[in-house]
C-alpha atoms as a printed R data frame, in Angstrom:
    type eleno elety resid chain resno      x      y      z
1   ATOM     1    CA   UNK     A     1 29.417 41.160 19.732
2   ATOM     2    CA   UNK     A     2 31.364 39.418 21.984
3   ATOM     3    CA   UNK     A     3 28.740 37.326 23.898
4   ATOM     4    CA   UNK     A     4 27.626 35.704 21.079
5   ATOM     5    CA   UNK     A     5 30.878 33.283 20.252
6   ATOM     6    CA   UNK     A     6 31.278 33.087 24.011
7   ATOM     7    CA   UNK     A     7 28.081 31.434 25.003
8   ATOM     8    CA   UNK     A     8 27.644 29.374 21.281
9   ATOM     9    CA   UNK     A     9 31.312 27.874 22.537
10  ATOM    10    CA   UNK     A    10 29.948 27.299 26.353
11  ATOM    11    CA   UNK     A    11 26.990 25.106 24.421
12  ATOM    12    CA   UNK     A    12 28.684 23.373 21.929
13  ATOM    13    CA   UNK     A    13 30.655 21.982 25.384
14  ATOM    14    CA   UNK     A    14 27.734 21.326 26.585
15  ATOM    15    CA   UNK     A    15 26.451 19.436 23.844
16  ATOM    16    CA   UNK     A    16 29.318 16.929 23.326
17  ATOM    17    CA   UNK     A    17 28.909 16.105 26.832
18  ATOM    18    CA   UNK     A    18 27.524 12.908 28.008
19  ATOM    19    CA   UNK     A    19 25.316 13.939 30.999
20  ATOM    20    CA   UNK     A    20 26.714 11.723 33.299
21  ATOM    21    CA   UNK     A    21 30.292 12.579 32.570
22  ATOM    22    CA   UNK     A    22 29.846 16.419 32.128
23  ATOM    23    CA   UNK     A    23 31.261 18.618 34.393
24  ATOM    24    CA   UNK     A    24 30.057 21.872 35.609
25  ATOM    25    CA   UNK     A    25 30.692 24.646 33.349
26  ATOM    26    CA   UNK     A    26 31.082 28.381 34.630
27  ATOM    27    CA   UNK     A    27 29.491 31.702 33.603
28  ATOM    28    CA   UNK     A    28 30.412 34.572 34.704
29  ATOM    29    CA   UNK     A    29 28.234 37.805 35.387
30  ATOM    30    CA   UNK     A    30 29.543 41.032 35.759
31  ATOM    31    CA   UNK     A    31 29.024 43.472 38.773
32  ATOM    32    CA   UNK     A    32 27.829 45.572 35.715
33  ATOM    33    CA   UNK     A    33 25.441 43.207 34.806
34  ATOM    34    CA   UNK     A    34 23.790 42.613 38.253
35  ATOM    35    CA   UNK     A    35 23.270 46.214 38.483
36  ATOM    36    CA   UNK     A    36 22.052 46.762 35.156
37  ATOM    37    CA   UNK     A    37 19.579 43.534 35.947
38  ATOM    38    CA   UNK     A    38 18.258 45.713 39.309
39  ATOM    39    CA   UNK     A    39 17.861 49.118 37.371
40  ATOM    40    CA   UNK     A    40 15.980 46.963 34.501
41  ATOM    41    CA   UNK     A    41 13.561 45.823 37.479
42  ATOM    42    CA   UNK     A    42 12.949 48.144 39.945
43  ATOM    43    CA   UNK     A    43 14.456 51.449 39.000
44  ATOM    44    CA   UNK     A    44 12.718 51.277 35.453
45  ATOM    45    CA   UNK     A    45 10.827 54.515 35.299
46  ATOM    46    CA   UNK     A    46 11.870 57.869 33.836
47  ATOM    47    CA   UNK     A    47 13.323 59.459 36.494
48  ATOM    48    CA   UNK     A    48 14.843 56.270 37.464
49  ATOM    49    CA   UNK     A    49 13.527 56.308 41.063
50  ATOM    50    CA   UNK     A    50 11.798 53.654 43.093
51  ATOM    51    CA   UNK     A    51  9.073 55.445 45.307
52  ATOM    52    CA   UNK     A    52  8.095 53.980 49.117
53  ATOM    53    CA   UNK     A    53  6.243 56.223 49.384
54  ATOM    54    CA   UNK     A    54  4.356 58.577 47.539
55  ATOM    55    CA   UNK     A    55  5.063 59.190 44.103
56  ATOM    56    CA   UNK     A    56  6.541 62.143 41.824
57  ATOM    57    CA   UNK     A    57  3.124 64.350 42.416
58  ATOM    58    CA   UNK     A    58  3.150 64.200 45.888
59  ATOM    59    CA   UNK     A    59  4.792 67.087 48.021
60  ATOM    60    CA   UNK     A    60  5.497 64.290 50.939
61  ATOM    61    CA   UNK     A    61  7.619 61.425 49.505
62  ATOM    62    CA   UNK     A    62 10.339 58.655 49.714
63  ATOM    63    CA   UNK     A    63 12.271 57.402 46.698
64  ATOM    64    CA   UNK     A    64 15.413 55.396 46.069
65  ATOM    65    CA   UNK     A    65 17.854 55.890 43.496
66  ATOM    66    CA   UNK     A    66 21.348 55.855 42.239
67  ATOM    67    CA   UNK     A    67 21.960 51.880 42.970
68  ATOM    68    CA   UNK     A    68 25.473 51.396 43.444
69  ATOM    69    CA   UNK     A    69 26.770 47.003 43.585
70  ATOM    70    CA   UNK     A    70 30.134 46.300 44.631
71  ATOM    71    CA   UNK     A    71 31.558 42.970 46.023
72  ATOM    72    CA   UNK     A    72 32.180 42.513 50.018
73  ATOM    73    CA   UNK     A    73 34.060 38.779 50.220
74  ATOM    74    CA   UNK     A    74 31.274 36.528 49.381
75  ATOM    75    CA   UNK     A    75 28.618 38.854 49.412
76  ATOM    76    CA   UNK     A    76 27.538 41.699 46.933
77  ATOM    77    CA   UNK     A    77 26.651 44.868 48.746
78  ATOM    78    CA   UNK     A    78 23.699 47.090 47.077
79  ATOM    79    CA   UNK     A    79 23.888 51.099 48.073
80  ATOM    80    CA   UNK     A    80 21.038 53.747 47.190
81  ATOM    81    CA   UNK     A    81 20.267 56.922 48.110
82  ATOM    82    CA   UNK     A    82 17.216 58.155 49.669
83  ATOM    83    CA   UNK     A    83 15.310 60.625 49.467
84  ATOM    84    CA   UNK     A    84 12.371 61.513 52.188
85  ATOM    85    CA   UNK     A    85 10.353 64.261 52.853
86  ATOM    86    CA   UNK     A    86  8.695 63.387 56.176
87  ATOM    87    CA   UNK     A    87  6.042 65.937 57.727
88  ATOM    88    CA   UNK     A    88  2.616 67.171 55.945
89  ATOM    89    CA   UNK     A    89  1.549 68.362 53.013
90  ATOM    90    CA   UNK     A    90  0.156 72.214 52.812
91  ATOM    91    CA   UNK     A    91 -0.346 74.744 50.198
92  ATOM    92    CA   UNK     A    92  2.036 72.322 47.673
93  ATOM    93    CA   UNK     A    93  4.933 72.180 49.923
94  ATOM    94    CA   UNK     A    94  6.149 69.426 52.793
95  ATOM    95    CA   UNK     A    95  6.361 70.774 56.128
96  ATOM    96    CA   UNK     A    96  8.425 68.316 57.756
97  ATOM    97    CA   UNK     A    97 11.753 66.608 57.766
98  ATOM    98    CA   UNK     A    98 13.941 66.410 54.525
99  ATOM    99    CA   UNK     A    99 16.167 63.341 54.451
100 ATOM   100    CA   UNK     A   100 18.784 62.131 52.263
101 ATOM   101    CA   UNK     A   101 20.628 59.276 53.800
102 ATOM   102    CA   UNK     A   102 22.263 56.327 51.864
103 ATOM   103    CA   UNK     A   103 21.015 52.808 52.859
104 ATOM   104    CA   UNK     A   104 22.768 49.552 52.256
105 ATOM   105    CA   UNK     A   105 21.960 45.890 52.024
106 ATOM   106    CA   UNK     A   106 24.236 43.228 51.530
107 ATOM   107    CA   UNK     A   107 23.232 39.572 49.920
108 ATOM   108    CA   UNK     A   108 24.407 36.201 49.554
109 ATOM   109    CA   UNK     A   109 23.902 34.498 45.863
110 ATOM   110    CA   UNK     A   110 22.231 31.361 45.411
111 ATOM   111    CA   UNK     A   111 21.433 28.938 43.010
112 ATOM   112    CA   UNK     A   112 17.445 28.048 42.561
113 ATOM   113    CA   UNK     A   113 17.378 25.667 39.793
114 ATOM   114    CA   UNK     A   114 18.056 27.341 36.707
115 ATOM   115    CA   UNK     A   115 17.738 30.805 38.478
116 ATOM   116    CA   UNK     A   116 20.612 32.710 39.698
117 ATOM   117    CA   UNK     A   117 18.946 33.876 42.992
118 ATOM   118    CA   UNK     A   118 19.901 35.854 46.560
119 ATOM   119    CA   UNK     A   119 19.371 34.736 50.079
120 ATOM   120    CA   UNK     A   120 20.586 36.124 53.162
121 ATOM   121    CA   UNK     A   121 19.741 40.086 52.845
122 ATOM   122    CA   UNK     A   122 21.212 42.133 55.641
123 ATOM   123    CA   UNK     A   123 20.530 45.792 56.248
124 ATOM   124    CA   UNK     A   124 24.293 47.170 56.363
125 ATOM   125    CA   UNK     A   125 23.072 50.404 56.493
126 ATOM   126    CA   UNK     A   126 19.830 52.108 57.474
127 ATOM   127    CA   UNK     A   127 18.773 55.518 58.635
128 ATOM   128    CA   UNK     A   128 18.559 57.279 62.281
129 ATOM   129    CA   UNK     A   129 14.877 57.725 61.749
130 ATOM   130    CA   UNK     A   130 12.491 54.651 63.101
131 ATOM   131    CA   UNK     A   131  9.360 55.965 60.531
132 ATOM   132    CA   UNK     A   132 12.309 56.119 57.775
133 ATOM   133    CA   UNK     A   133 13.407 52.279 58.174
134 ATOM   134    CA   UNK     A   134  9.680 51.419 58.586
135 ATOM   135    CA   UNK     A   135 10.522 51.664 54.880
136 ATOM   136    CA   UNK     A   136 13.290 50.978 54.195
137 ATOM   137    CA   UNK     A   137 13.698 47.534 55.598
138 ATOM   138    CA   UNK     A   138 11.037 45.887 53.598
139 ATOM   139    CA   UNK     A   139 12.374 47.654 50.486
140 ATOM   140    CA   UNK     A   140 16.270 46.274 51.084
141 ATOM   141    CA   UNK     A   141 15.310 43.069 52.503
142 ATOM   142    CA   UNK     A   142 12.355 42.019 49.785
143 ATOM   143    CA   UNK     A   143 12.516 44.077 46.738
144 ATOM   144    CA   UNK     A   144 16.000 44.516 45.940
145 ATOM   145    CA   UNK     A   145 16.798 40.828 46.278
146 ATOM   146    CA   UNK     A   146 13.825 40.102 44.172
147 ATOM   147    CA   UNK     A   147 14.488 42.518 41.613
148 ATOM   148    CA   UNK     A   148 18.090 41.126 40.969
149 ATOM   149    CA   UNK     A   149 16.667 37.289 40.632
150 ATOM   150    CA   UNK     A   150 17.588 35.721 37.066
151 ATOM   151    CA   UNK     A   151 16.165 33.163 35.278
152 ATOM   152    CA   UNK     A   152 19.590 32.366 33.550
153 ATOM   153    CA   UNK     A   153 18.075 29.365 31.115
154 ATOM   154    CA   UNK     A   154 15.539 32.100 30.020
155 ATOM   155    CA   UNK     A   155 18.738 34.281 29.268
156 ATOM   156    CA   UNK     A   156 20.192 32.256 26.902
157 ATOM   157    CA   UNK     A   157 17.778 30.761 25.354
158 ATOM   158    CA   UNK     A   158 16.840 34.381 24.425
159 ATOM   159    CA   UNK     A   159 20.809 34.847 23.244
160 ATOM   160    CA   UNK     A   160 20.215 31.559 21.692
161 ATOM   161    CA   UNK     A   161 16.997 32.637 19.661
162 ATOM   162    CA   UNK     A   162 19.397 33.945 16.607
163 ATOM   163    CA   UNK     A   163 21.528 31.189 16.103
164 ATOM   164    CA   UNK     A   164 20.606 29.590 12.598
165 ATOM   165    CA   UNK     A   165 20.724 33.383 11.358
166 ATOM   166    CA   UNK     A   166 24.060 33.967 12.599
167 ATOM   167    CA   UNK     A   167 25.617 30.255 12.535
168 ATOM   168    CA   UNK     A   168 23.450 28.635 10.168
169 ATOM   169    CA   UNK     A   169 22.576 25.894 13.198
170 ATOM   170    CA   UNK     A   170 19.679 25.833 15.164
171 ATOM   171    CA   UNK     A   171 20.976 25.675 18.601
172 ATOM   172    CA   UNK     A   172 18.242 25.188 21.307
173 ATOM   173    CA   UNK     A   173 18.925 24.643 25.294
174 ATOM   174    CA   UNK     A   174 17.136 21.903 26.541
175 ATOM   175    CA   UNK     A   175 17.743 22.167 30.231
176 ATOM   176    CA   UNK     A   176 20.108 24.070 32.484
177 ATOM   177    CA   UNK     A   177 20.510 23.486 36.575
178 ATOM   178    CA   UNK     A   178 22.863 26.188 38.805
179 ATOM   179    CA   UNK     A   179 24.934 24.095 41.103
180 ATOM   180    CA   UNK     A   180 26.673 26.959 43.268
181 ATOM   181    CA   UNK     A   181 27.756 30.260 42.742
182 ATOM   182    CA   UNK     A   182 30.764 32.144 44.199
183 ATOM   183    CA   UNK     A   183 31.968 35.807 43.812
184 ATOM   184    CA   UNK     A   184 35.475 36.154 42.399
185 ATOM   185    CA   UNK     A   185 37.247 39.080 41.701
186 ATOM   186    CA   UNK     A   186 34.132 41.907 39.503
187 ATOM   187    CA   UNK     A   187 32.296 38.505 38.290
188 ATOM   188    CA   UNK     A   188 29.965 36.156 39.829
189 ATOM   189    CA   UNK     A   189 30.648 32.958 38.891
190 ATOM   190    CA   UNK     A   190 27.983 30.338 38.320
191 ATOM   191    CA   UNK     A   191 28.828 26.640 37.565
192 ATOM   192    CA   UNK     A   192 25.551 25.189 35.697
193 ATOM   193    CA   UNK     A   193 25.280 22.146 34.254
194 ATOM   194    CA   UNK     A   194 23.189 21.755 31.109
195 ATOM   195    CA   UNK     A   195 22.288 19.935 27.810
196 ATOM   196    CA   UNK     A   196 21.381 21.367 24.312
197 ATOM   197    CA   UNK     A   197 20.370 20.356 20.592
198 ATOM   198    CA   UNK     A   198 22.161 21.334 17.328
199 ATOM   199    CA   UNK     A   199 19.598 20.836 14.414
């Protein structure tokens, strides 16, 4: 793999560093890896929907699904669809309203220590129906910016774990701090400072 070499290189930096003349060092994260991080956390089941409402039993429901990131300037925009069946349940079928509008959110990235974390979150996109975004506005304002949170010193250590297997060095991260992040080009980039030990 790829990753591997990459992040034993951005260490070893790290580790010749003197901590007061270090400089911030960058990591990137892929759209493709944000995404993957929220489908990991909240769209985890089998069927890969997050339910508001209800759940996969129930004739009346509301799920999410299909989370789509992109980048908008300096914010990343998160799009899912929805699914509601709005009404009553009777005899095993919803009389009601059947709903399938897509609903957007857009956040701002922020740096929380050694978590890669999102502030901000804006409903973009909602749906004509008030009971609907009774929902939905808790779900794209607390959930989804939750659910894409990172510990990123937790990350690497965990990439980390292998090292005297693969390298025949111990390689441990003793601390890591996010300074700023900023979205450039498909990548988030996040400059971090940080220290490390080579036994």
């Amino acid at each position: 793999m790829t990753i591997r070499p990459r992040i034993l290189a951005l260490y070893l930096m790290l580790a010749t560093c003197a901590p007061a003349h270090c400089g911030a060092v960058e990591l990137k994260v892929s759209r493709e890896a944000l995404e993957r991080t929220l489908i990991n956390q909240l769209f985890n089941g089998s069927d890969g929907r997050y339910y508001l409402k209800g759940n996969a039993q129930k004739t009346c429901s509301t799920y999410a699904d299909d989370p789509k990131l992109s980048f908008l300037g300096d914010r990343i925009l998160i799009r899912v669809r929805i699914h509601a069946r709005l009404g009553k349940a009777v005899g095993g079928t919803c009389l009601g309203l059947a709903l399938a509008p897509t609903a957007e959110v857009s956040v701002a990235p922020e740096g929380e220590g050694e978590n890669i974390g999102f502030r901000d979150a804006r409903v973009e996109k909602g749906s004509d129906q008030r009971e609907l975004n009774f929902l939905l506005t808790p779900f794209l304002q607390r959930q989804i910016p939750s659910a894409m949170k990172v510990n990123a010193a937790d990350v690497l250590r965990k990439a980390l774990a292998g090292s005297t297997a693969s390298s025949g060095y111990a390689i441990a991260l003793e601390k890591l701090k996010v300074h700023s992040m900023q979205i450039h080009g498909d990548a988030l980039v996040v400059d971090v400072d940080g220290s490390l030990s080579v036994k």
